[in-house]
mmCIF file with all atom_site columns, C-alpha atoms in Angstrom:
data_model
loop_
_atom_site.group_PDB
_atom_site.id
_atom_site.type_symbol
_atom_site.label_atom_id
_atom_site.label_alt_id
_atom_site.label_comp_id
_atom_site.label_asym_id
_atom_site.label_entity_id
_atom_site.label_seq_id
_atom_site.pdbx_PDB_ins_code
_atom_site.Cartn_x
_atom_site.Cartn_y
_atom_site.Cartn_z
_atom_site.occupancy
_atom_site.B_iso_or_equiv
_atom_site.pdbx_formal_charge
_atom_site.auth_seq_id
_atom_site.auth_comp_id
_atom_site.auth_asym_id
_atom_site.auth_atom_id
_atom_site.pdbx_PDB_model_num
ATOM 1   C CA . MET A 1 1   ? -0.118  -0.038  0.052    1.00 0.00 ? 105 MET A CA 1
ATOM 2   C CA . ARG A 1 2   ? 3.091   2.399   0.828    1.00 0.00 ? 106 ARG A CA 1
ATOM 3   C CA . THR A 1 3   ? 4.631   1.633   -2.456   1.00 0.00 ? 107 THR A CA 1
ATOM 4   C CA . PHE A 1 4   ? 1.443   2.312   -4.291   1.00 0.00 ? 108 PHE A CA 1
ATOM 5   C CA . ARG A 1 5   ? 1.066   5.488   -2.265   1.00 0.00 ? 109 ARG A CA 1
ATOM 6   C CA . ASN A 1 6   ? 4.823   6.424   -2.880   1.00 0.00 ? 110 ASN A CA 1
ATOM 7   C CA . ARG A 1 7   ? 4.045   5.776   -6.772   1.00 0.00 ? 111 ARG A CA 1
ATOM 8   C CA . THR A 1 8   ? 1.138   7.630   -6.635   1.00 0.00 ? 112 THR A CA 1
ATOM 9   C CA . THR A 1 9   ? 2.618   10.600  -4.848   1.00 0.00 ? 113 THR A CA 1
ATOM 10  C CA . VAL A 1 10  ? 5.698   10.365  -7.264   1.00 0.00 ? 114 VAL A CA 1
ATOM 11  C CA . LEU A 1 11  ? 3.397   10.364  -10.072  1.00 0.00 ? 115 LEU A CA 1
ATOM 12  C CA . ALA A 1 12  ? 1.497   13.073  -8.868   1.00 0.00 ? 116 ALA A CA 1
ATOM 13  C CA . ALA A 1 13  ? 4.721   15.083  -8.090   1.00 0.00 ? 117 ALA A CA 1
ATOM 14  C CA . ALA A 1 14  ? 5.808   14.343  -11.339  1.00 0.00 ? 118 ALA A CA 1
ATOM 15  C CA . THR A 1 15  ? 2.482   15.555  -13.074  1.00 0.00 ? 119 THR A CA 1
ATOM 16  C CA . THR A 1 16  ? 2.593   18.562  -10.957  1.00 0.00 ? 120 THR A CA 1
ATOM 17  C CA . ALA A 1 17  ? 6.043   19.286  -12.215  1.00 0.00 ? 121 ALA A CA 1
ATOM 18  C CA . ALA A 1 18  ? 5.191   18.633  -15.780  1.00 0.00 ? 122 ALA A CA 1
ATOM 19  C CA . LEU A 1 19  ? 2.210   21.001  -15.381  1.00 0.00 ? 123 LEU A CA 1
ATOM 20  C CA . ALA A 1 20  ? 4.524   23.471  -13.999  1.00 0.00 ? 124 ALA A CA 1
ATOM 21  C CA . LEU A 1 21  ? 6.997   23.026  -16.762  1.00 0.00 ? 125 LEU A CA 1
ATOM 22  C CA . THR A 1 22  ? 4.194   23.163  -19.131  1.00 0.00 ? 126 THR A CA 1
ATOM 23  C CA . LEU A 1 23  ? 2.808   26.237  -17.560  1.00 0.00 ? 127 LEU A CA 1
ATOM 24  C CA . THR A 1 24  ? 6.396   27.920  -17.325  1.00 0.00 ? 128 THR A CA 1
ATOM 25  C CA . ALA A 1 25  ? 6.613   27.026  -21.178  1.00 0.00 ? 129 ALA A CA 1
ATOM 26  C CA . CYS A 1 26  ? 3.399   28.298  -21.913  1.00 0.00 ? 130 CYS A CA 1
ATOM 27  C CA . GLY A 1 27  ? 4.287   31.421  -19.926  1.00 0.00 ? 131 GLY A CA 1
ATOM 28  C CA . ASP A 1 28  ? 7.556   31.502  -22.141  1.00 0.00 ? 132 ASP A CA 1
ATOM 29  C CA . ASN A 1 29  ? 5.631   30.719  -25.399  1.00 0.00 ? 133 ASN A CA 1
ATOM 30  C CA . GLY A 1 30  ? 3.003   33.513  -24.195  1.00 0.00 ? 134 GLY A CA 1
ATOM 31  C CA . THR A 1 31  ? 5.817   36.030  -23.589  1.00 0.00 ? 135 THR A CA 1
ATOM 32  C CA . GLY A 1 32  ? 7.286   34.642  -27.172  1.00 0.00 ? 136 GLY A CA 1
ATOM 33  C CA . THR A 1 33  ? 3.910   35.052  -28.430  1.00 0.00 ? 137 THR A CA 1
ATOM 34  C CA . ARG A 1 34  ? 3.689   38.547  -27.392  1.00 0.00 ? 138 ARG A CA 1
ATOM 35  C CA . SER A 1 35  ? 6.903   38.797  -28.892  1.00 0.00 ? 139 SER A CA 1
ATOM 36  C CA . GLU A 1 36  ? 6.083   37.172  -32.074  1.00 0.00 ? 140 GLU A CA 1
ATOM 37  C CA . GLY A 1 37  ? 2.565   38.762  -31.776  1.00 0.00 ? 141 GLY A CA 1
ATOM 38  C CA . SER A 1 38  ? 4.337   42.095  -31.615  1.00 0.00 ? 142 SER A CA 1
ATOM 39  C CA . ALA A 1 39  ? 6.476   41.129  -34.362  1.00 0.00 ? 143 ALA A CA 1
ATOM 40  C CA . ALA A 1 40  ? 3.240   39.896  -36.161  1.00 0.00 ? 144 ALA A CA 1
ATOM 41  C CA . SER A 1 41  ? 1.677   43.156  -35.224  1.00 0.00 ? 145 SER A CA 1
ATOM 42  C CA . ASP A 1 42  ? 4.840   44.870  -36.655  1.00 0.00 ? 146 ASP A CA 1
ATOM 43  C CA . SER A 1 43  ? 4.802   42.988  -39.646  1.00 0.00 ? 147 SER A CA 1
ATOM 44  C CA . ALA A 1 44  ? 1.005   43.382  -40.020  1.00 0.00 ? 148 ALA A CA 1
ATOM 45  C CA . THR A 1 45  ? 1.928   47.197  -39.560  1.00 0.00 ? 149 THR A CA 1
ATOM 46  C CA . VAL A 1 46  ? 4.438   46.756  -42.262  1.00 0.00 ? 150 VAL A CA 1
ATOM 47  C CA . ALA A 1 47  ? 2.140   44.556  -44.372  1.00 0.00 ? 151 ALA A CA 1
ATOM 48  C CA . ALA A 1 48  ? -0.379  47.493  -43.654  1.00 0.00 ? 152 ALA A CA 1
ATOM 49  C CA . GLU A 1 49  ? 1.900   50.003  -44.695  1.00 0.00 ? 153 GLU A CA 1
ATOM 50  C CA . SER A 1 50  ? 3.085   47.968  -47.464  1.00 0.00 ? 154 SER A CA 1
ATOM 51  C CA . PRO A 1 51  ? 0.167   48.467  -49.438  1.00 0.00 ? 155 PRO A CA 1
ATOM 52  C CA . LYS A 1 52  ? 0.542   52.340  -49.017  1.00 0.00 ? 156 LYS A CA 1
ATOM 53  C CA . ALA A 1 53  ? 4.053   51.856  -49.855  1.00 0.00 ? 157 ALA A CA 1
ATOM 54  C CA . ALA A 1 54  ? 3.066   49.666  -52.887  1.00 0.00 ? 158 ALA A CA 1
ATOM 55  C CA . ASP A 1 55  ? 0.342   52.592  -53.348  1.00 0.00 ? 159 ASP A CA 1
ATOM 56  C CA . GLY A 1 56  ? 2.966   54.853  -53.069  1.00 0.00 ? 160 GLY A CA 1
ATOM 57  C CA . ALA A 1 57  ? 5.068   52.836  -55.386  1.00 0.00 ? 161 ALA A CA 1
ATOM 58  C CA . ALA A 1 58  ? 2.175   52.725  -57.536  1.00 0.00 ? 162 ALA A CA 1
ATOM 59  C CA . ASP A 1 59  ? 1.782   56.434  -57.261  1.00 0.00 ? 163 ASP A CA 1
ATOM 60  C CA . THR A 1 60  ? 5.552   56.803  -57.913  1.00 0.00 ? 164 THR A CA 1
ATOM 61  C CA . GLY A 1 61  ? 4.781   54.416  -60.825  1.00 0.00 ? 165 GLY A CA 1
ATOM 62  C CA . THR A 1 62  ? 1.588   56.575  -61.683  1.00 0.00 ? 166 THR A CA 1
ATOM 63  C CA . THR A 1 63  ? 3.546   59.776  -60.982  1.00 0.00 ? 167 THR A CA 1
ATOM 64  C CA . GLU A 1 64  ? 6.273   58.052  -63.498  1.00 0.00 ? 168 GLU A CA 1
ATOM 65  C CA . SER A 1 65  ? 3.487   57.186  -65.777  1.00 0.00 ? 169 SER A CA 1
ATOM 66  C CA . THR A 1 66  ? 2.053   60.536  -65.404  1.00 0.00 ? 170 THR A CA 1
ATOM 67  C CA . GLY A 1 67  ? 5.426   61.873  -65.976  1.00 0.00 ? 171 GLY A CA 1
ATOM 68  C CA . SER A 1 68  ? 5.479   59.994  -68.940  1.00 0.00 ? 172 SER A CA 1
ATOM 69  C CA . GLY A 1 69  ? 1.926   60.915  -69.653  1.00 0.00 ? 173 GLY A CA 1
ATOM 70  C CA . THR A 1 70  ? 3.106   64.476  -69.053  1.00 0.00 ? 174 THR A CA 1
ATOM 71  C CA . GLY A 1 71  ? 5.923   63.934  -71.116  1.00 0.00 ? 175 GLY A CA 1
ATOM 72  C CA . THR A 1 72  ? 3.281   62.667  -73.684  1.00 0.00 ? 176 THR A CA 1
ATOM 73  C CA . THR A 1 73  ? 1.237   65.727  -72.910  1.00 0.00 ? 177 THR A CA 1
ATOM 74  C CA . GLN A 1 74  ? 4.131   67.884  -73.123  1.00 0.00 ? 178 GLN A CA 1
ATOM 75  C CA . ALA A 1 75  ? 4.854   65.822  -76.411  1.00 0.00 ? 179 ALA A CA 1
ATOM 76  C CA . ALA A 1 76  ? 1.327   66.396  -77.692  1.00 0.00 ? 180 ALA A CA 1
ATOM 77  C CA . GLY A 1 77  ? 1.554   69.964  -76.645  1.00 0.00 ? 181 GLY A CA 1
ATOM 78  C CA . ALA A 1 78  ? 4.977   70.209  -78.334  1.00 0.00 ? 182 ALA A CA 1
ATOM 79  C CA . ALA A 1 79  ? 3.307   68.449  -81.180  1.00 0.00 ? 183 ALA A CA 1
ATOM 80  C CA . LYS A 1 80  ? 0.485   70.999  -81.023  1.00 0.00 ? 184 LYS A CA 1
ATOM 81  C CA . SER A 1 81  ? 2.824   73.821  -80.851  1.00 0.00 ? 185 SER A CA 1
ATOM 82  C CA . SER A 1 82  ? 4.971   72.072  -83.488  1.00 0.00 ? 186 SER A CA 1
ATOM 83  C CA . GLY A 1 83  ? 1.934   71.777  -85.428  1.00 0.00 ? 187 GLY A CA 1
ATOM 84  C CA . SER A 1 84  ? 1.083   75.260  -84.645  1.00 0.00 ? 188 SER A CA 1
ATOM 85  C CA . SER A 1 85  ? 4.648   76.341  -85.389  1.00 0.00 ? 189 SER A CA 1
ATOM 86  C CA . GLY A 1 86  ? 4.379   73.965  -88.295  1.00 0.00 ? 190 GLY A CA 1
ATOM 87  C CA . GLY A 1 87  ? 1.356   75.772  -89.509  1.00 0.00 ? 191 GLY A CA 1
ATOM 88  C CA . THR A 1 88  ? 2.898   79.112  -88.614  1.00 0.00 ? 192 THR A CA 1
ATOM 89  C CA . SER A 1 89  ? 6.215   77.851  -90.522  1.00 0.00 ? 193 SER A CA 1
ATOM 90  C CA . ALA A 1 90  ? 3.939   76.409  -93.180  1.00 0.00 ? 194 ALA A CA 1
ATOM 91  C CA . GLU A 1 91  ? 2.181   79.661  -93.403  1.00 0.00 ? 195 GLU A CA 1
ATOM 92  C CA . ALA A 1 92  ? 5.614   81.521  -93.490  1.00 0.00 ? 196 ALA A CA 1
ATOM 93  C CA . SER A 1 93  ? 6.821   79.062  -96.071  1.00 0.00 ? 197 SER A CA 1
ATOM 94  C CA . ALA A 1 94  ? 3.759   79.519  -98.158  1.00 0.00 ? 198 ALA A CA 1
ATOM 95  C CA . PRO A 1 95  ? 4.685   80.954  -101.461 1.00 0.00 ? 199 PRO A CA 1
ATOM 96  C CA . LEU A 1 96  ? 3.841   84.618  -102.141 1.00 0.00 ? 200 LEU A CA 1
ATOM 97  C CA . CYS A 1 97  ? 0.805   85.409  -104.213 1.00 0.00 ? 201 CYS A CA 1
ATOM 98  C CA . THR A 1 98  ? 1.557   86.644  -107.576 1.00 0.00 ? 202 THR A CA 1
ATOM 99  C CA . ALA A 1 99  ? -0.504  88.873  -109.828 1.00 0.00 ? 203 ALA A CA 1
ATOM 100 C CA . LYS A 1 100 ? -0.530  85.894  -112.433 1.00 0.00 ? 204 LYS A CA 1
ATOM 101 C CA . GLY A 1 101 ? -2.146  83.694  -109.974 1.00 0.00 ? 205 GLY A CA 1
ATOM 102 C CA . LEU A 1 102 ? -4.689  86.240  -108.995 1.00 0.00 ? 206 LEU A CA 1
ATOM 103 C CA . GLN A 1 103 ? -7.852  87.640  -110.353 1.00 0.00 ? 207 GLN A CA 1
ATOM 104 C CA . ILE A 1 104 ? -8.035  91.245  -109.202 1.00 0.00 ? 208 ILE A CA 1
ATOM 105 C CA . THR A 1 105 ? -11.166 93.113  -109.626 1.00 0.00 ? 209 THR A CA 1
ATOM 106 C CA . ALA A 1 106 ? -12.673 96.279  -108.023 1.00 0.00 ? 210 ALA A CA 1
ATOM 107 C CA . GLU A 1 107 ? -16.449 97.097  -106.838 1.00 0.00 ? 211 GLU A CA 1
ATOM 108 C CA . ARG A 1 108 ? -17.632 100.449 -105.995 1.00 0.00 ? 212 ARG A CA 1
ATOM 109 C CA . GLN A 1 109 ? -19.469 101.173 -102.992 1.00 0.00 ? 213 GLN A CA 1
ATOM 110 C CA . ASP A 1 110 ? -23.402 101.553 -103.342 1.00 0.00 ? 214 ASP A CA 1
ATOM 111 C CA . GLY A 1 111 ? -24.838 104.995 -103.685 1.00 0.00 ? 215 GLY A CA 1
ATOM 112 C CA . PRO A 1 112 ? -23.576 108.349 -104.230 1.00 0.00 ? 216 PRO A CA 1
ATOM 113 C CA . PRO A 1 113 ? -21.416 109.745 -103.397 1.00 0.00 ? 217 PRO A CA 1
ATOM 114 C CA . TYR A 1 114 ? -18.887 106.994 -104.641 1.00 0.00 ? 218 TYR A CA 1
ATOM 115 C CA . THR A 1 115 ? -16.150 107.431 -102.592 1.00 0.00 ? 219 THR A CA 1
ATOM 116 C CA . HIS A 1 116 ? -15.143 104.123 -101.773 1.00 0.00 ? 220 HIS A CA 1
ATOM 117 C CA . LEU A 1 117 ? -14.292 100.689 -103.521 1.00 0.00 ? 221 LEU A CA 1
ATOM 118 C CA . THR A 1 118 ? -13.491 97.318  -102.585 1.00 0.00 ? 222 THR A CA 1
ATOM 119 C CA . LEU A 1 119 ? -10.532 95.361  -104.199 1.00 0.00 ? 223 LEU A CA 1
ATOM 120 C CA . SER A 1 120 ? -10.888 91.538  -104.566 1.00 0.00 ? 224 SER A CA 1
ATOM 121 C CA . ALA A 1 121 ? -7.920  89.289  -105.036 1.00 0.00 ? 225 ALA A CA 1
ATOM 122 C CA . LYS A 1 122 ? -9.084  85.688  -106.040 1.00 0.00 ? 226 LYS A CA 1
ATOM 123 C CA . ASN A 1 123 ? -6.745  83.102  -105.818 1.00 0.00 ? 227 ASN A CA 1
ATOM 124 C CA . THR A 1 124 ? -6.896  81.005  -109.107 1.00 0.00 ? 228 THR A CA 1
ATOM 125 C CA . SER A 1 125 ? -3.240  79.574  -108.877 1.00 0.00 ? 229 SER A CA 1
ATOM 126 C CA . GLY A 1 126 ? -4.652  76.217  -107.705 1.00 0.00 ? 230 GLY A CA 1
ATOM 127 C CA . ALA A 1 127 ? -2.169  76.560  -104.615 1.00 0.00 ? 231 ALA A CA 1
ATOM 128 C CA . GLY A 1 128 ? -2.055  78.243  -101.317 1.00 0.00 ? 232 GLY A CA 1
ATOM 129 C CA . CYS A 1 129 ? -0.259  81.465  -101.185 1.00 0.00 ? 233 CYS A CA 1
ATOM 130 C CA . GLU A 1 130 ? 0.322   84.452  -98.666  1.00 0.00 ? 234 GLU A CA 1
ATOM 131 C CA . MET A 1 131 ? -0.858  88.063  -99.532  1.00 0.00 ? 235 MET A CA 1
ATOM 132 C CA . LYS A 1 132 ? 1.707   90.573  -98.053  1.00 0.00 ? 236 LYS A CA 1
ATOM 133 C CA . GLU A 1 133 ? 1.034   93.834  -96.789  1.00 0.00 ? 237 GLU A CA 1
ATOM 134 C CA . TYR A 1 134 ? -1.105  96.408  -99.023  1.00 0.00 ? 238 TYR A CA 1
ATOM 135 C CA . PRO A 1 135 ? -1.548  96.677  -102.584 1.00 0.00 ? 239 PRO A CA 1
ATOM 136 C CA . HIS A 1 136 ? 0.591   99.424  -104.405 1.00 0.00 ? 240 HIS A CA 1
ATOM 137 C CA . ILE A 1 137 ? -2.200  101.414 -106.129 1.00 0.00 ? 241 ILE A CA 1
ATOM 138 C CA . HIS A 1 138 ? -1.571  103.783 -108.994 1.00 0.00 ? 242 HIS A CA 1
ATOM 139 C CA . PHE A 1 139 ? -4.724  105.683 -109.900 1.00 0.00 ? 243 PHE A CA 1
ATOM 140 C CA . LEU A 1 140 ? -2.875  108.107 -111.979 1.00 0.00 ? 244 LEU A CA 1
ATOM 141 C CA . ASP A 1 141 ? 0.606   108.559 -113.215 1.00 0.00 ? 245 ASP A CA 1
ATOM 142 C CA . ASN A 1 142 ? 3.497   107.278 -111.213 1.00 0.00 ? 246 ASN A CA 1
ATOM 143 C CA . ALA A 1 143 ? 4.450   110.843 -110.429 1.00 0.00 ? 247 ALA A CA 1
ATOM 144 C CA . ARG A 1 144 ? 1.584   111.040 -108.282 1.00 0.00 ? 248 ARG A CA 1
ATOM 145 C CA . GLY A 1 145 ? 2.778   108.308 -106.168 1.00 0.00 ? 249 GLY A CA 1
ATOM 146 C CA . ILE A 1 146 ? 0.844   105.304 -104.778 1.00 0.00 ? 250 ILE A CA 1
ATOM 147 C CA . VAL A 1 147 ? -2.071  105.520 -102.591 1.00 0.00 ? 251 VAL A CA 1
ATOM 148 C CA . PRO A 1 148 ? -1.003  105.441 -98.918  1.00 0.00 ? 252 PRO A CA 1
ATOM 149 C CA . PRO A 1 149 ? -1.803  102.734 -96.529  1.00 0.00 ? 253 PRO A CA 1
ATOM 150 C CA . VAL A 1 150 ? -3.983  103.138 -93.553  1.00 0.00 ? 254 VAL A CA 1
ATOM 151 C CA . ALA A 1 151 ? -2.015  101.456 -90.529  1.00 0.00 ? 255 ALA A CA 1
ATOM 152 C CA . LYS A 1 152 ? -4.884  100.437 -88.582  1.00 0.00 ? 256 LYS A CA 1
ATOM 153 C CA . SER A 1 153 ? -6.132  97.966  -90.952  1.00 0.00 ? 257 SER A CA 1
ATOM 154 C CA . LYS A 1 154 ? -2.885  95.955  -90.904  1.00 0.00 ? 258 LYS A CA 1
ATOM 155 C CA . PRO A 1 155 ? -4.074  92.235  -89.663  1.00 0.00 ? 259 PRO A CA 1
ATOM 156 C CA . GLN A 1 156 ? -2.282  90.660  -86.898  1.00 0.00 ? 260 GLN A CA 1
ATOM 157 C CA . ALA A 1 157 ? -1.812  87.291  -88.830  1.00 0.00 ? 261 ALA A CA 1
ATOM 158 C CA . PRO A 1 158 ? -0.598  86.383  -92.236  1.00 0.00 ? 262 PRO A CA 1
ATOM 159 C CA . VAL A 1 159 ? -3.098  86.323  -94.775  1.00 0.00 ? 263 VAL A CA 1
ATOM 160 C CA . ILE A 1 160 ? -3.150  83.031  -96.391  1.00 0.00 ? 264 ILE A CA 1
ATOM 161 C CA . LEU A 1 161 ? -5.175  82.319  -99.499  1.00 0.00 ? 265 LEU A CA 1
ATOM 162 C CA . GLU A 1 162 ? -6.272  78.777  -100.164 1.00 0.00 ? 266 GLU A CA 1
ATOM 163 C CA . PRO A 1 163 ? -7.241  78.014  -103.795 1.00 0.00 ? 267 PRO A CA 1
ATOM 164 C CA . GLY A 1 164 ? -10.463 80.085  -104.707 1.00 0.00 ? 268 GLY A CA 1
ATOM 165 C CA . GLN A 1 165 ? -10.169 82.019  -101.634 1.00 0.00 ? 269 GLN A CA 1
ATOM 166 C CA . SER A 1 166 ? -10.168 85.894  -101.964 1.00 0.00 ? 270 SER A CA 1
ATOM 167 C CA . ALA A 1 167 ? -8.485  88.788  -100.264 1.00 0.00 ? 271 ALA A CA 1
ATOM 168 C CA . TYR A 1 168 ? -9.855  92.128  -99.898  1.00 0.00 ? 272 TYR A CA 1
ATOM 169 C CA . VAL A 1 169 ? -8.897  95.886  -99.400  1.00 0.00 ? 273 VAL A CA 1
ATOM 170 C CA . ALA A 1 170 ? -11.100 98.682  -98.720  1.00 0.00 ? 274 ALA A CA 1
ATOM 171 C CA . VAL A 1 171 ? -9.933  101.847 -100.641 1.00 0.00 ? 275 VAL A CA 1
ATOM 172 C CA . ARG A 1 172 ? -10.825 105.562 -100.259 1.00 0.00 ? 276 ARG A CA 1
ATOM 173 C CA . MET A 1 173 ? -10.581 107.454 -103.668 1.00 0.00 ? 277 MET A CA 1
ATOM 174 C CA . SER A 1 174 ? -12.096 110.750 -102.392 1.00 0.00 ? 278 SER A CA 1
ATOM 175 C CA . GLU A 1 175 ? -14.321 112.435 -99.854  1.00 0.00 ? 279 GLU A CA 1
ATOM 176 C CA . GLY A 1 176 ? -17.084 113.326 -102.311 1.00 0.00 ? 280 GLY A CA 1
ATOM 177 C CA . GLY A 1 177 ? -17.512 116.960 -101.584 1.00 0.00 ? 281 GLY A CA 1
ATOM 178 C CA . ARG A 1 178 ? -19.103 119.165 -104.424 1.00 0.00 ? 282 ARG A CA 1
ATOM 179 C CA . LYS A 1 179 ? -16.149 121.383 -104.443 1.00 0.00 ? 283 LYS A CA 1
ATOM 180 C CA . GLU A 1 180 ? -13.372 118.721 -104.487 1.00 0.00 ? 284 GLU A CA 1
ATOM 181 C CA . SER A 1 181 ? -10.933 118.694 -106.900 1.00 0.00 ? 285 SER A CA 1
ATOM 182 C CA . THR A 1 182 ? -10.765 115.153 -108.545 1.00 0.00 ? 286 THR A CA 1
ATOM 183 C CA . GLU A 1 183 ? -9.592  113.536 -111.574 1.00 0.00 ? 287 GLU A CA 1
ATOM 184 C CA . THR A 1 184 ? -11.296 110.727 -113.518 1.00 0.00 ? 288 THR A CA 1
ATOM 185 C CA . VAL A 1 185 ? -9.453  107.252 -114.248 1.00 0.00 ? 289 VAL A CA 1
ATOM 186 C CA . LYS A 1 186 ? -10.987 104.217 -116.211 1.00 0.00 ? 290 LYS A CA 1
ATOM 187 C CA . GLU A 1 187 ? -8.324  101.898 -115.098 1.00 0.00 ? 291 GLU A CA 1
ATOM 188 C CA . PHE A 1 188 ? -5.342  101.702 -112.715 1.00 0.00 ? 292 PHE A CA 1
ATOM 189 C CA . THR A 1 189 ? -2.516  99.432  -111.731 1.00 0.00 ? 293 THR A CA 1
ATOM 190 C CA . VAL A 1 190 ? -2.539  97.146  -108.550 1.00 0.00 ? 294 VAL A CA 1
ATOM 191 C CA . THR A 1 191 ? 1.363   96.163  -107.992 1.00 0.00 ? 295 THR A CA 1
ATOM 192 C CA . LEU A 1 192 ? 2.016   93.358  -105.320 1.00 0.00 ? 296 LEU A CA 1
ATOM 193 C CA . LYS A 1 193 ? 5.359   95.032  -104.808 1.00 0.00 ? 297 LYS A CA 1
ATOM 194 C CA . ALA A 1 194 ? 5.842   93.473  -101.169 1.00 0.00 ? 298 ALA A CA 1
ATOM 195 C CA . ASN A 1 195 ? 5.330   90.150  -102.661 1.00 0.00 ? 299 ASN A CA 1
ATOM 196 C CA . GLY A 1 196 ? 7.558   90.833  -105.584 1.00 0.00 ? 300 GLY A CA 1
ATOM 197 C CA . GLY A 1 197 ? 4.648   89.329  -107.382 1.00 0.00 ? 301 GLY A CA 1
ATOM 198 C CA . GLY A 1 198 ? 4.297   91.434  -110.515 1.00 0.00 ? 302 GLY A CA 1
ATOM 199 C CA . MET A 1 199 ? 1.333   94.094  -111.495 1.00 0.00 ? 303 MET A CA 1
ATOM 200 C CA . ALA A 1 200 ? -2.397  93.770  -112.639 1.00 0.00 ? 304 ALA A CA 1
ATOM 201 C CA . VAL A 1 201 ? -4.153  96.171  -114.465 1.00 0.00 ? 305 VAL A CA 1
ATOM 202 C CA . VAL A 1 202 ? -7.706  96.703  -113.067 1.00 0.00 ? 306 VAL A CA 1
ATOM 203 C CA . LYS A 1 203 ? -10.672 98.440  -114.909 1.00 0.00 ? 307 LYS A CA 1
ATOM 204 C CA . SER A 1 204 ? -12.958 100.652 -113.328 1.00 0.00 ? 308 SER A CA 1
ATOM 205 C CA . PRO A 1 205 ? -16.258 99.093  -112.135 1.00 0.00 ? 309 PRO A CA 1
ATOM 206 C CA . ALA A 1 206 ? -18.143 102.305 -113.503 1.00 0.00 ? 310 ALA A CA 1
ATOM 207 C CA . PRO A 1 207 ? -18.383 102.839 -117.266 1.00 0.00 ? 311 PRO A CA 1
ATOM 208 C CA . GLU A 1 208 ? -17.803 106.629 -116.653 1.00 0.00 ? 312 GLU A CA 1
ATOM 209 C CA . GLY A 1 209 ? -14.685 106.033 -114.465 1.00 0.00 ? 313 GLY A CA 1
ATOM 210 C CA . LEU A 1 210 ? -13.613 106.768 -110.760 1.00 0.00 ? 314 LEU A CA 1
ATOM 211 C CA . SER A 1 211 ? -13.292 110.117 -109.446 1.00 0.00 ? 315 SER A CA 1
ATOM 212 C CA . VAL A 1 212 ? -10.071 110.065 -107.326 1.00 0.00 ? 316 VAL A CA 1
ATOM 213 C CA . ASN A 1 213 ? -8.412  113.012 -105.212 1.00 0.00 ? 317 ASN A CA 1
ATOM 214 C CA . PRO A 1 214 ? -4.655  112.340 -104.555 1.00 0.00 ? 318 PRO A CA 1
ATOM 215 C CA . GLN A 1 215 ? -5.111  114.507 -101.443 1.00 0.00 ? 319 GLN A CA 1
ATOM 216 C CA . LYS A 1 216 ? -7.585  112.098 -99.789  1.00 0.00 ? 320 LYS A CA 1
ATOM 217 C CA . TRP A 1 217 ? -7.039  108.684 -101.271 1.00 0.00 ? 321 TRP A CA 1
ATOM 218 C CA . ALA A 1 218 ? -5.981  105.817 -99.037  1.00 0.00 ? 322 ALA A CA 1
ATOM 219 C CA . THR A 1 219 ? -5.926  102.068 -98.962  1.00 0.00 ? 323 THR A CA 1
ATOM 220 C CA . GLY A 1 220 ? -6.203  99.211  -96.275  1.00 0.00 ? 324 GLY A CA 1
ATOM 221 C CA . TYR A 1 221 ? -4.207  96.225  -95.953  1.00 0.00 ? 325 TYR A CA 1
ATOM 222 C CA . TRP A 1 222 ? -4.779  92.632  -97.613  1.00 0.00 ? 326 TRP A CA 1
ATOM 223 C CA . THR A 1 223 ? -7.355  91.016  -95.260  1.00 0.00 ? 327 THR A CA 1
ATOM 224 C CA . THR A 1 224 ? -9.349  87.648  -95.672  1.00 0.00 ? 328 THR A CA 1
ATOM 225 C CA . GLU A 1 225 ? -12.658 89.757  -94.826  1.00 0.00 ? 329 GLU A CA 1
ATOM 226 C CA . LEU A 1 226 ? -13.387 93.314  -94.188  1.00 0.00 ? 330 LEU A CA 1
ATOM 227 C CA . ARG A 1 227 ? -13.770 94.234  -90.499  1.00 0.00 ? 331 ARG A CA 1
ATOM 228 C CA . ASN A 1 228 ? -15.814 96.810  -89.318  1.00 0.00 ? 332 ASN A CA 1
ATOM 229 C CA . GLY A 1 229 ? -13.790 99.619  -87.793  1.00 0.00 ? 333 GLY A CA 1
ATOM 230 C CA . ALA A 1 230 ? -10.535 98.628  -89.034  1.00 0.00 ? 334 ALA A CA 1
ATOM 231 C CA . ASP A 1 231 ? -11.443 99.223  -92.451  1.00 0.00 ? 335 ASP A CA 1
ATOM 232 C CA . ASP A 1 232 ? -13.537 102.106 -92.020  1.00 0.00 ? 336 ASP A CA 1
ATOM 233 C CA . PHE A 1 233 ? -11.639 105.271 -93.244  1.00 0.00 ? 337 PHE A CA 1
#
């Protein structure tokens, strides 16, 4: 009986020791677990931050992509600018219109006094060309000089005429006063001097001719359309 009790006691002690060791081990593991849990928490934090970092990387990638896109945009802008420059360049490099490639006509304004007329220059060359400055008009002999230009009618952009398109000029011949000293002309010349493009002879739109006053005449610059204000003089 003692032997059995002793064995029981030994077994109980052993069990107690084992439980103690187990608890201790559990306590250590708990500490380890906390440590690992902390590590896991840190890992989770890193993992949680990692998507941000990944997002950041993605953002960086996006930024780079956007940068690339910006580059593309800039490139597109450059292309637009280039296209624009190309357009300007194309405009600047457009051949100058010549009298040979234009049909220049004159139309007198409606109703008396007939003080103004409109010159039209239609591009009949079959290719785009540029009209420079203003027409050098000689109503009378060369000694009387050309009709002077009015600065405010000068356009801001180059005047490019596509095939079939016309440029216009407003011309003042006189003031229309009863006592005004005028001379009558039935045809006159228009020289594209700035273009170096030759000269055209234009007939009067009125059978009786045009009354011109060398003291009052004036011309506008070539434009693609007559503009209120700028071409009123």
